[in-house]
Short mmCIF file of C-alpha atoms in Angstrom, two decimals:
data_model
loop_
_atom_site.label_atom_id
_atom_site.label_comp_id
_atom_site.label_asym_id
_atom_site.label_seq_id
_atom_site.Cartn_x
_atom_site.Cartn_y
_atom_site.Cartn_z
CA UNK A 1 26.78 -12.61 -20.05
CA UNK A 2 24.10 -10.96 -22.05
CA UNK A 3 22.98 -14.15 -23.51
CA UNK A 4 22.67 -15.65 -20.12
CA UNK A 5 20.63 -12.94 -18.71
CA UNK A 6 18.29 -12.93 -21.61
CA UNK A 7 17.90 -16.60 -21.15
CA UNK A 8 16.98 -15.98 -17.46
CA UNK A 9 14.44 -13.43 -18.67
CA UNK A 10 12.67 -15.89 -20.87
CA UNK A 11 12.17 -18.23 -18.04
CA UNK A 12 10.14 -15.61 -16.06
CA UNK A 13 6.35 -15.72 -16.80
CA UNK A 14 4.42 -12.97 -18.43
CA UNK A 15 2.99 -10.24 -16.16
CA UNK A 16 -0.61 -10.44 -17.35
CA UNK A 17 -1.57 -12.11 -14.15
CA UNK A 18 0.52 -12.64 -11.21
CA UNK A 19 1.45 -16.32 -10.44
CA UNK A 20 -0.35 -17.28 -7.26
CA UNK A 21 -0.42 -21.01 -7.18
CA UNK A 22 2.78 -21.36 -9.31
CA UNK A 23 3.80 -24.39 -11.52
CA UNK A 24 5.18 -27.58 -10.05
CA UNK A 25 8.75 -26.23 -10.82
CA UNK A 26 7.79 -23.09 -8.72
CA UNK A 27 6.63 -25.36 -5.76
CA UNK A 28 9.86 -27.40 -5.80
CA UNK A 29 11.98 -24.18 -5.67
CA UNK A 30 13.90 -23.79 -2.49
CA UNK A 31 13.48 -20.73 -0.16
CA UNK A 32 16.40 -18.35 -0.75
CA UNK A 33 18.51 -17.09 2.23
CA UNK A 34 18.82 -13.27 2.55
CA UNK A 35 22.30 -12.09 1.65
CA UNK A 36 24.64 -11.32 4.78
CA UNK A 37 24.98 -7.70 3.46
CA UNK A 38 23.19 -5.47 1.01
CA UNK A 39 24.56 -2.55 -0.96
CA UNK A 40 22.54 -0.17 1.17
CA UNK A 41 20.51 -0.35 4.28
CA UNK A 42 17.19 1.40 4.20
CA UNK A 43 14.78 1.99 7.19
CA UNK A 44 11.18 2.78 6.53
CA UNK A 45 8.47 3.49 9.05
CA UNK A 46 5.52 1.12 8.68
CA UNK A 47 2.36 2.17 6.70
CA UNK A 48 4.44 4.64 4.57
CA UNK A 49 5.69 4.14 0.93
CA UNK A 50 9.19 3.06 0.15
CA UNK A 51 10.87 3.51 -3.31
CA UNK A 52 13.95 1.59 -4.53
CA UNK A 53 15.79 3.05 -7.41
CA UNK A 54 18.02 1.27 -9.96
CA UNK A 55 21.60 2.43 -10.94
CA UNK A 56 21.41 5.77 -12.83
CA UNK A 57 21.81 4.33 -16.46
CA UNK A 58 20.48 5.99 -19.54
CA UNK A 59 17.26 4.23 -20.27
CA UNK A 60 17.88 3.87 -23.97
CA UNK A 61 20.96 1.76 -23.21
CA UNK A 62 19.04 -0.82 -20.97
CA UNK A 63 18.15 -4.13 -22.50
CA UNK A 64 16.78 -6.00 -19.70
CA UNK A 65 16.00 -4.83 -15.92
CA UNK A 66 15.13 -7.54 -13.42
CA UNK A 67 14.09 -6.83 -9.67
CA UNK A 68 14.75 -9.56 -7.27
CA UNK A 69 12.89 -9.62 -3.97
CA UNK A 70 13.87 -11.82 -1.22
CA UNK A 71 11.65 -12.00 1.87
CA UNK A 72 12.16 -13.95 4.89
CA UNK A 73 10.75 -17.45 4.85
CA UNK A 74 9.24 -16.84 1.29
CA UNK A 75 10.12 -17.73 -2.31
CA UNK A 76 11.97 -15.33 -4.27
CA UNK A 77 9.88 -12.87 -6.22
CA UNK A 78 11.11 -11.66 -9.68
CA UNK A 79 9.83 -8.59 -11.85
CA UNK A 80 11.45 -7.95 -15.09
CA UNK A 81 11.22 -5.49 -18.08
CA UNK A 82 12.61 -6.01 -21.59
CA UNK A 83 12.76 -2.51 -23.22
CA UNK A 84 13.06 -3.64 -26.89
CA UNK A 85 9.66 -5.40 -26.63
CA UNK A 86 8.27 -3.07 -23.88
CA UNK A 87 7.17 -6.30 -22.16
CA UNK A 88 7.22 -7.04 -18.24
CA UNK A 89 7.23 -10.51 -16.81
CA UNK A 90 7.07 -11.85 -13.19
CA UNK A 91 7.47 -14.84 -11.14
CA UNK A 92 6.38 -15.77 -7.58
CA UNK A 93 5.10 -12.39 -6.95
CA UNK A 94 1.71 -12.38 -5.08
CA UNK A 95 2.00 -9.26 -2.93
CA UNK A 96 0.02 -6.36 -4.65
CA UNK A 97 1.61 -3.68 -2.51
CA UNK A 98 4.90 -4.36 -4.40
CA UNK A 99 4.86 -2.76 -7.96
CA UNK A 100 6.74 -0.76 -10.48
CA UNK A 101 6.86 3.07 -9.24
CA UNK A 102 5.24 4.06 -12.50
CA UNK A 103 5.65 2.79 -16.22
CA UNK A 104 8.79 1.02 -16.44
CA UNK A 105 9.64 2.50 -19.90
CA UNK A 106 9.79 5.76 -18.14
CA UNK A 107 11.00 4.76 -14.62
CA UNK A 108 12.46 1.44 -13.51
CA UNK A 109 11.99 2.04 -9.71
CA UNK A 110 10.20 -0.35 -7.56
CA UNK A 111 7.82 0.81 -4.88
CA UNK A 112 6.09 -0.68 -1.79
CA UNK A 113 2.76 1.10 -0.80
CA UNK A 114 2.01 0.81 1.98
CA UNK A 115 4.96 -0.88 3.83
CA UNK A 116 4.18 -3.71 6.26
CA UNK A 117 6.48 -5.70 8.74
CA UNK A 118 6.41 -8.61 6.18
CA UNK A 119 8.26 -6.53 3.82
CA UNK A 120 11.63 -6.79 5.75
CA UNK A 121 14.16 -8.32 3.20
CA UNK A 122 16.57 -7.70 0.30
CA UNK A 123 15.62 -5.91 -3.02
CA UNK A 124 18.04 -6.08 -5.87
CA UNK A 125 17.76 -4.18 -9.18
CA UNK A 126 19.87 -5.98 -11.89
CA UNK A 127 20.35 -4.14 -15.32
CA UNK A 128 21.73 -5.59 -18.50
CA UNK A 129 22.86 -2.93 -20.98
CA UNK A 130 24.98 -2.51 -24.06
CA UNK A 131 27.87 -1.32 -22.06
CA UNK A 132 27.70 -4.18 -19.33
CA UNK A 133 25.74 -5.19 -16.19
CA UNK A 134 24.90 -3.10 -13.42
CA UNK A 135 23.22 -3.60 -10.02
CA UNK A 136 21.99 -2.02 -6.79
CA UNK A 137 20.71 -3.74 -3.69
CA UNK A 138 18.74 -2.58 -0.53
CA UNK A 139 18.32 -4.34 2.75
CA UNK A 140 14.93 -3.00 3.95
CA UNK A 141 14.15 -2.74 7.67
CA UNK A 142 10.61 -1.74 8.53
CA UNK A 143 10.28 0.45 11.65
CA UNK A 144 7.24 0.23 14.02
CA UNK A 145 6.67 2.89 16.83
CA UNK A 146 5.87 1.24 20.12
CA UNK A 147 2.74 2.11 22.15
CA UNK A 148 3.99 3.49 25.54
CA UNK A 149 2.13 3.11 28.88
CA UNK A 150 3.16 3.89 32.42
CA UNK A 151 1.01 2.71 35.43
CA UNK A 152 1.32 1.89 39.07
CA UNK A 153 0.98 -1.73 40.31
CA UNK A 154 0.67 -3.13 43.97
CA UNK A 155 3.12 -2.19 46.79
CA UNK A 156 4.39 0.96 45.14
CA UNK A 157 5.50 -0.80 41.89
CA UNK A 158 5.62 1.25 38.61
CA UNK A 159 5.39 -0.40 35.33
CA UNK A 160 6.48 1.10 31.98
CA UNK A 161 5.74 -0.85 28.75
CA UNK A 162 6.75 -0.11 25.23
CA UNK A 163 4.53 -2.54 23.23
CA UNK A 164 4.99 -4.07 19.76
CA UNK A 165 7.92 -1.84 18.68
CA UNK A 166 10.27 -2.69 15.82
CA UNK A 167 13.29 -2.89 16.68
CA UNK A 168 12.95 -3.13 20.57
CA UNK A 169 12.86 0.02 22.66
CA UNK A 170 14.90 0.90 25.50
CA UNK A 171 13.50 2.09 28.81
CA UNK A 172 15.24 4.13 31.41
CA UNK A 173 13.79 5.60 34.96
CA UNK A 174 14.03 8.78 36.97
CA UNK A 175 14.84 8.54 39.59
CA UNK A 176 16.70 5.06 39.24
CA UNK A 177 15.24 2.23 41.22
CA UNK A 178 15.57 -1.56 41.46
CA UNK A 179 14.19 -2.56 37.97
CA UNK A 180 13.62 -5.65 36.09
CA UNK A 181 13.17 -5.46 32.22
CA UNK A 182 11.70 -8.33 30.07
CA UNK A 183 11.04 -8.60 26.33
CA UNK A 184 8.25 -10.47 24.52
CA UNK A 185 9.00 -11.30 20.78
CA UNK A 186 6.05 -11.53 18.37
CA UNK A 187 5.85 -13.35 15.09
CA UNK A 188 5.51 -10.10 13.00
CA UNK A 189 9.01 -9.11 14.38
CA UNK A 190 7.87 -6.54 16.79
CA UNK A 191 9.01 -6.66 20.44
CA UNK A 192 7.25 -5.63 23.76
CA UNK A 193 9.58 -4.40 26.38
CA UNK A 194 8.37 -4.05 30.09
CA UNK A 195 10.37 -2.57 32.75
CA UNK A 196 8.96 -2.94 36.54
CA UNK A 197 10.66 -0.63 39.04
CA UNK A 198 10.48 -0.38 42.88
CA UNK A 199 12.12 2.00 45.35
CA UNK A 200 13.16 1.60 48.79
CA UNK A 201 12.17 5.10 49.66
CA UNK A 202 9.20 5.69 47.49
CA UNK A 203 9.35 9.11 45.62
CA UNK A 204 6.35 11.24 45.10
CA UNK A 205 6.73 10.86 41.31
CA UNK A 206 8.51 8.88 38.71
CA UNK A 207 9.08 9.10 35.07
CA UNK A 208 10.06 6.64 32.42
CA UNK A 209 11.82 7.47 29.08
CA UNK A 210 11.57 5.18 26.25
CA UNK A 211 14.16 5.57 23.40
CA UNK A 212 13.32 4.26 19.78
CA UNK A 213 14.52 5.04 16.40
CA UNK A 214 11.01 6.26 15.47
CA UNK A 215 11.08 8.80 18.29
CA UNK A 216 11.64 9.26 22.02
CA UNK A 217 8.75 9.47 24.51
CA UNK A 218 8.51 10.19 28.26
CA UNK A 219 5.67 9.70 30.69
CA UNK A 220 5.35 10.69 34.39
CA UNK A 221 3.37 9.24 37.10
CA UNK A 222 2.52 10.45 40.76
CA UNK A 223 2.79 7.27 42.98
CA UNK A 224 -0.36 6.88 45.16
CA UNK A 225 -1.02 4.66 48.23
CA UNK A 226 -4.75 4.61 47.66
CA UNK A 227 -5.28 3.67 43.97
CA UNK A 228 -3.37 2.63 40.83
CA UNK A 229 -3.08 5.26 38.05
CA UNK A 230 -2.77 4.51 34.33
CA UNK A 231 -1.31 6.81 31.51
CA UNK A 232 -1.44 5.78 27.79
CA UNK A 233 0.46 7.68 25.09
CA UNK A 234 -0.47 6.29 21.71
CA UNK A 235 1.69 7.09 18.57
CA UNK A 236 0.09 8.96 15.75
#
């Protein structure tokens, strides 16, 4: 098993420069599917830093450490470190935001700084040691807080919108009314949820509550017969 992993390491390109264009073999490489389950699930807010740790193994016993990064609709990226040569290699890694957290001879962790919605995927640390092979994997989900708006439409209709959140937000009303909720999915994985409500007996004021993993928000609106009001809450 050690010999097999060392052979894999030799096939990875040296790190001096990232392989942007790739070889003909790289171009023929098939896109890998995400594993159905990871060792651990990790949710991180967009525009923050994420750090992935390898198994807690004594560094002096580690021969080769390999990070395999599998993102949706992209080729697998590999970053490796061979301790006896103090040498790093990489293959198909073009995202400069994904790097070693520090010097790999001191810390084998991987980091993403800053995190973007495109970083959803699977991150696996594989370690070859004198005592056997060890691994740890992470399934990363990037969270995006929605922008919440509440405004009055025509004929006493109220509209509450949670725009571009990830995952999709949930909307509820007080008082409850005759409501229709729609979702719009965007290419970056975010979802806009819009709930439109009407009331048979128009209340003086209404409020919509938006539930999301990044935090809950609530807006209130006084319904007017003369003009349309609009309130906007932007996430900080």
